[in-house]
Amino acid sequence: MRFRQVHLDYHTSEAIAPIGTRFDKRQFQEMLKLGHVDSITLFSKCHHGWAYHPTEANKIHPGLGFDLLGAMIEAAHEIGVNTPVYLSAGLDERTAREHPEWLIRDIHDQTNWVKSFLEPGYHQFCMNSPYLDLLLAQIREALSRYDADGLFLDIVGVRKCYCHTCLESIRREGNDPRDEEVMRKLWEKTYATYTARVKETVEAVKPGLPIFHNGGHIRRGRRDLAFMNTHLELESLPTGGWGYDHFPLSARYVQTLGLDFLGMTGKFHTAWGEFGGFKHPNALRYETALSLANGARCSIGDQLHPDGHMDEATYRLIGEAYREVESKEAWCMKASNVADVALLSVEATGLHPQAQAEPGRAAESDAGAGRMLLEGKFLFDVIDKEHDFTAYRVIVLPDYVAVDTRLKAKLDGFLRQGGKLLATGWSGLDPEGSGFALDLGVAYAGVNPYRPDYFRPLFKPENLGEAAFVFYSQGQKIELAGGTELGRREDPYFNRDALAFCSHQHTPCSYADGGPGMVESENGIYIAWNVFEDYATKGSLILKEAVHFALNRLLPDKTLRTNLPAQGVATLQEQKDEKRLVNHLLYASPVRRGTGVEVIEDIVPLYGIEVALRTNRPVKRVYLAPQMTPLPYRFEDGTVSYTIPKLECHQMAVVEYD
């Protein structure tokens, strides 16, 4: 897989004609060189449903007078640039108008993405309809006629659908389409059939060709879906709604699966389909460096103007980032992540059945935990229940992880070999919510009746004084059962309601003892609130300080220590074939603009960043990459220590060992 990819959209309405008239082979090649691009995904079919080449399986865009796809592939290959081919699989507006009966319908018989044909936008297809045969014919044609280096199929996944085809499928089986569990099995089968038939089609034409089915997010815990691809492309545009927390969390899961993967951002100020929108070059520098730091290759999204002319400002912008990536590739190949901590994803486990929480809570708990781990510079992976738990020293069970019999057996084995747990909120309780399935030094006394309430730590917070701190999330009442109290709960005077309220937000602390709130035991530490969900939604400093205190107690000799500020990112990748550890350090400060768009402009250099790495490898030398500047270091008692003189956006420190 190439490191410096561009994903080139060309969703062009039939209302625009002519198109492609300004495409020029030399100018196209010059822009790829300017952008330091080594792979570009080109379009066979767009969301509007038009082909950009001569076709019998589809219809060529009415404004196009030549084979644009063929011309671009020829031009790119001539300068050594790969060309995966793109087909819009889930959206095809031309065919939607001809065959609306093939579209996905919700339970009220409405279409999606838009509800009607009187709204501007696209309509999504059901792969349980005859549309799949049409799509396969288009794939077969494109791969038979063109020298594609891969296949990218867009807007696909397990989709809810109540179209007449799906309903009839269920009724023929003698089942009730009003039963969502019955329908869910059909939706899963529909997607699995689609991916299997695509693979069969591709293998018949170009055996071994890379295939990726894009659904916008790689679901943690659904390995079966991940392995329907030959590689993974993590679509994660920070300015397009994903934010800067999404990619690290997703990458820390995907790298553990052993598939090649890339991080896909965009050159846009906002998201896909934005013409004339540009982010600051520093944002792309940071986003591509973040991919490298997490073991990923890079992809940057662009959209070609209807006239076919590659935009010089865009490729100059992309080149600012990819020039740096090109110089760093040697230290990013065949790398594996080094991790002390595993975050057992709530998205993978599902929400605790007794929590009665909204589905979005899983994303918030995972995001809050990921952000805390990054800010504390803990080396971590994100895992599902199928991972080898014994590869880690601490496992975090965030907020909503029910411990059933199977999970209990795995966790008990992990604890027997010396591992530790950090559990919060509902996590650790059995699925019935009747008690703790694990010995965390506490006994369960039910759901806490007060919300919000207060936490009084019995340790000194690093940056805060002694106080009772408000915790907004749902808490659990517990009693000591062999554990040691690290913090206690204090009740408010009452819950706020119409008959009794105080001040603007919530009732103050009454100082009444509400029982233990944070407890340490031989097996780890339990915190009795959904602190990760609370951090994702409120971001209170005390939440992070409580978790960091707990993790530092559980990991007194953690692998990496650094004075890099909270907003910085530190990872450690190992290239075993090269016998070296690569310490990635990044720093930038996203700010919010407008209605929640996260942007990076200024990157302030940092000086004197101290790092201490614990390793049992005999260290041979330490240097900065890609500069190849030797770095003074000390190696004592299994710890190598060094100082980064200057960190500007991204710096790699390489520790070579014998």
XYZ file of N, CA, C and O in Angstrom, residues 61-147:
348
model
N -21.331 10.078 -18.969
C -21.845 11.419 -18.667
C -22.150 12.144 -19.977
O -21.312 12.186 -20.883
N -23.356 12.715 -20.116
C -23.739 13.319 -21.402
C -22.871 14.499 -21.826
O -22.869 14.859 -23.008
N -22.127 15.076 -20.884
C -21.269 16.199 -21.241
C -19.833 15.815 -21.524
O -18.994 16.689 -21.782
N -19.518 14.513 -21.464
C -18.135 14.052 -21.636
C -17.959 13.466 -23.030
O -18.704 12.574 -23.438
N -16.922 13.933 -23.724
C -16.718 13.508 -25.106
C -15.537 12.593 -25.332
O -15.178 12.341 -26.493
N -14.904 12.087 -24.250
C -13.747 11.201 -24.432
C -13.607 10.312 -23.194
O -14.354 10.442 -22.225
N -12.633 9.407 -23.232
C -12.401 8.453 -22.146
C -11.528 9.112 -21.078
O -10.301 9.012 -21.115
N -12.164 9.774 -20.123
C -11.419 10.498 -19.091
C -10.710 9.534 -18.145
O -9.554 9.753 -17.776
N -11.390 8.469 -17.734
C -10.750 7.504 -16.833
C -9.515 6.904 -17.478
O -8.455 6.830 -16.847
N -9.629 6.479 -18.723
C -8.490 5.885 -19.406
C -7.326 6.849 -19.544
O -6.160 6.474 -19.362
N -7.645 8.119 -19.852
C -6.592 9.128 -20.008
C -5.866 9.373 -18.691
O -4.641 9.540 -18.655
N -6.612 9.398 -17.593
C -5.994 9.649 -16.290
C -5.143 8.465 -15.843
O -4.048 8.650 -15.294
N -5.630 7.247 -16.058
C -4.845 6.068 -15.679
C -3.541 6.042 -16.464
O -2.459 5.801 -15.905
N -3.620 6.281 -17.752
C -2.413 6.292 -18.583
C -1.427 7.351 -18.098
O -0.218 7.090 -17.967
N -1.928 8.552 -17.807
C -1.057 9.650 -17.368
C -0.407 9.328 -16.026
O 0.784 9.575 -15.818
N -1.168 8.775 -15.090
C -0.629 8.467 -13.764
C 0.394 7.346 -13.827
O 1.476 7.442 -13.237
N 0.068 6.278 -14.547
C 1.001 5.152 -14.636
C 2.305 5.549 -15.310
O 3.365 5.001 -14.995
N 2.232 6.480 -16.217
C 3.431 6.924 -16.920
C 4.460 7.531 -15.965
O 5.670 7.476 -16.220
N 3.997 8.085 -14.852
C 4.929 8.674 -13.873
C 4.989 7.849 -12.586
O 5.415 8.341 -11.542
N 4.540 6.588 -12.654
C 4.689 5.682 -11.514
C 3.684 5.862 -10.403
O 3.934 5.445 -9.264
N 2.533 6.448 -10.691
C 1.497 6.670 -9.690
C 0.423 5.597 -9.850
O -0.081 5.370 -10.949
N 0.061 4.941 -8.755
C -0.982 3.917 -8.780
C -2.366 4.532 -8.984
O -2.596 5.698 -8.620
N -3.293 3.710 -9.506
C -4.637 4.212 -9.790
C -5.716 3.198 -9.387
O -6.259 2.481 -10.228
N -6.064 3.124 -8.095
C -7.285 2.401 -7.741
C -8.479 3.067 -8.421
O -8.464 4.276 -8.688
N -9.501 2.293 -8.713
C -10.681 2.814 -9.416
C -11.874 2.836 -8.468
O -12.114 1.892 -7.718
N -12.635 3.919 -8.549
C -13.776 4.196 -7.675
C -15.085 3.960 -8.418
O -15.264 4.420 -9.554
N -15.989 3.256 -7.783
C -17.379 3.208 -8.229
C -18.281 3.539 -7.051
O -18.125 2.975 -5.964
N -19.209 4.437 -7.264
C -20.234 4.698 -6.264
C -21.170 3.498 -6.265
O -21.876 3.251 -7.246
N -21.171 2.747 -5.183
C -21.974 1.523 -5.116
C -23.362 1.791 -4.543
O -24.370 1.375 -5.113
N -23.427 2.480 -3.430
C -24.705 2.676 -2.748
C -25.564 3.778 -3.325
O -26.782 3.801 -3.118
N -24.946 4.717 -4.057
C -25.678 5.841 -4.637
C -25.495 5.838 -6.152
O -24.380 5.633 -6.646
N -26.572 6.082 -6.874
C -26.555 6.126 -8.340
C -27.841 6.834 -8.745
O -28.866 6.204 -8.986
N -27.802 8.164 -8.777
C -29.031 8.930 -8.912
C -29.701 8.740 -10.270
O -30.934 8.788 -10.377
N -28.915 8.506 -11.303
C -29.512 8.253 -12.616
C -30.384 7.003 -12.579
O -31.539 7.008 -13.036
N -29.843 5.930 -12.012
C -30.607 4.683 -11.919
C -31.750 4.802 -10.914
O -32.802 4.169 -11.078
N -31.568 5.621 -9.877
C -32.640 5.811 -8.884
C -33.899 6.365 -9.540
O -35.020 5.995 -9.179
N -33.718 7.254 -10.506
C -34.882 7.815 -11.197
C -35.552 6.774 -12.098
O -36.756 6.805 -12.315
N -34.743 5.856 -12.620
C -35.294 4.814 -13.494
C -35.921 3.669 -12.696
O -36.899 3.061 -13.140
N -35.337 3.365 -11.532
C -35.792 2.215 -10.740
C -35.930 2.596 -9.262
O -35.205 2.089 -8.408
N -36.878 3.456 -8.932
C -37.061 3.809 -7.509
C -37.465 2.619 -6.651
O -37.302 2.652 -5.431
N -37.960 1.543 -7.280
C -38.352 0.356 -6.509
C -37.136 -0.396 -5.963
O -37.299 -1.301 -5.133
N -35.936 -0.044 -6.395
C -34.713 -0.696 -5.904
C -34.091 0.039 -4.716
O -33.052 -0.377 -4.207
N -34.712 1.125 -4.303
C -34.099 1.956 -3.267
C -34.393 1.428 -1.869
O -35.407 0.757 -1.635
N -33.485 1.749 -0.933
C -33.736 1.478 0.486
C -34.950 2.281 0.951
O -35.101 3.455 0.605
N -35.803 1.631 1.729
C -36.963 2.302 2.325
C -36.930 2.089 3.833
O -36.569 1.003 4.305
N -37.299 3.122 4.576
C -37.386 2.942 6.020
C -38.742 2.335 6.369
O -39.547 2.003 5.489
N -39.016 2.194 7.645
C -40.238 1.517 8.075
C -41.488 2.302 7.686
O -42.590 1.766 7.643
N -41.305 3.593 7.333
C -42.417 4.429 6.882
C -42.426 4.577 5.367
O -43.106 5.448 4.823
N -41.621 3.746 4.697
C -41.554 3.695 3.234
C -40.892 4.931 2.627
O -41.077 5.237 1.448
N -40.088 5.632 3.425
C -39.360 6.781 2.889
C -37.953 6.362 2.485
O -37.368 5.438 3.048
N -37.410 7.068 1.503
C -36.055 6.780 1.026
C -35.029 7.499 1.893
O -35.361 8.346 2.708
N -33.754 7.130 1.715
C -32.653 7.910 2.276
C -31.592 8.015 1.175
O -31.662 7.284 0.212
N -30.740 8.864 1.162
C -30.312 9.958 1.986
C -31.324 11.093 2.075
O -31.422 11.769 3.096
N -32.020 11.366 0.980
C -33.083 12.366 1.037
C -34.417 11.642 0.938
O -34.513 10.518 0.437
N -35.471 12.296 1.428
C -36.757 11.626 1.617
C -37.611 11.573 0.354
O -38.559 10.792 0.278
N -37.319 12.431 -0.625
C -38.163 12.453 -1.813
C -37.340 12.906 -3.011
O -36.188 13.313 -2.881
N -37.957 12.855 -4.185
C -37.286 13.302 -5.403
C -37.504 14.793 -5.645
O -37.119 15.304 -6.697
N -38.098 15.476 -4.697
C -38.233 16.929 -4.788
C -37.207 17.636 -3.911
O -37.241 18.855 -3.787
N -36.309 16.875 -3.299
C -35.208 17.442 -2.530
C -33.904 17.209 -3.291
O -33.720 16.146 -3.896
N -32.984 18.190 -3.268
C -31.685 17.952 -3.904
C -30.876 16.956 -3.078
O -30.767 17.081 -1.859
N -30.347 15.959 -3.726
C -29.559 14.962 -3.015
C -29.744 13.585 -3.620
O -30.426 13.402 -4.639
N -29.128 12.609 -2.969
C -29.075 11.254 -3.510
C -30.023 10.319 -2.766
O -30.513 10.619 -1.683
N -30.238 9.158 -3.375
C -31.075 8.105 -2.803
C -30.266 6.814 -2.800
O -29.636 6.469 -3.797
N -30.338 6.083 -1.685
C -29.470 4.918 -1.509
C -30.168 3.627 -1.940
O -31.363 3.436 -1.694
N -29.360 2.728 -2.534
C -29.895 1.485 -3.085
C -29.828 0.332 -2.094
O -28.903 0.229 -1.285
N -30.805 -0.564 -2.233
C -30.821 -1.815 -1.490
C -30.081 -2.874 -2.298
O -30.399 -3.108 -3.467
N -29.107 -3.515 -1.679
C -28.325 -4.549 -2.355
C -29.059 -5.894 -2.407
O -28.532 -6.865 -2.947
N -30.274 -5.933 -1.856
C -31.112 -7.125 -1.966
C -32.036 -7.033 -3.174
O -32.930 -7.856 -3.351
N -31.813 -6.011 -4.000
C -32.643 -5.761 -5.180
C -31.854 -6.117 -6.445
O -30.653 -6.394 -6.383
N -32.501 -6.089 -7.617
C -31.773 -6.338 -8.877
C -30.663 -5.340 -9.157
O -29.843 -5.564 -10.065
N -30.608 -4.252 -8.400
C -29.518 -3.279 -8.593
C -28.153 -3.929 -8.447
O -27.200 -3.548 -9.142
N -28.005 -4.917 -7.572
C -26.705 -5.541 -7.359
C -26.153 -6.134 -8.647
O -24.948 -6.015 -8.930
N -26.991 -6.754 -9.452
C -26.519 -7.326 -10.715
C -25.998 -6.232 -11.649
O -24.987 -6.414 -12.336
N -26.688 -5.100 -11.672
C -26.247 -3.972 -12.489
C -24.881 -3.474 -12.015
O -23.973 -3.232 -12.826
N -24.724 -3.326 -10.699
C -23.453 -2.859 -10.146
C -22.319 -3.821 -10.477
O -21.219 -3.397 -10.867
N -22.562 -5.116 -10.342
C -21.516 -6.100 -10.634
C -21.096 -6.038 -12.103
O -19.908 -6.201 -12.423
N -22.043 -5.795 -12.978
C -21.705 -5.655 -14.396
C -20.819 -4.433 -14.623
O -19.876 -4.470 -15.436
N -21.091 -3.355 -13.901
C -20.267 -2.145 -14.029
C -18.859 -2.383 -13.494
O -17.872 -1.919 -14.075
N -18.761 -3.113 -12.388
C -17.442 -3.445 -11.835
C -16.669 -4.318 -12.817
O -15.482 -4.068 -13.104
N -17.335 -5.332 -13.335
C -16.687 -6.261 -14.273
C -16.166 -5.506 -15.497
O -15.034 -5.732 -15.952
N -16.953 -4.613 -16.020
C -16.560 -3.852 -17.197
C -15.354 -2.957 -16.915
O -14.374 -2.938 -17.682
N -15.412 -2.223 -15.810
C -14.320 -1.294 -15.494
C -13.002 -2.032 -15.295
O -11.948 -1.596 -15.785
N -13.034 -3.139 -14.582
C -11.797 -3.874 -14.310
C -11.296 -4.629 -15.533
O -10.092 -4.872 -15.667
N -12.184 -5.005 -16.430
C -11.773 -5.704 -17.647
C -11.109 -4.754 -18.631
O -10.200 -5.148 -19.368
N -11.549 -3.506 -18.639
C -11.078 -2.566 -19.661
C -9.911 -1.698 -19.202
O -9.190 -1.153 -20.045
N -9.743 -1.563 -17.881
C -8.746 -0.599 -17.400
C -7.770 -1.243 -16.436
O -8.107 -2.193 -15.715
N -6.569 -0.696 -16.422
C -5.480 -1.217 -15.582
C -5.606 -0.618 -14.178
O -4.835 0.260 -13.782
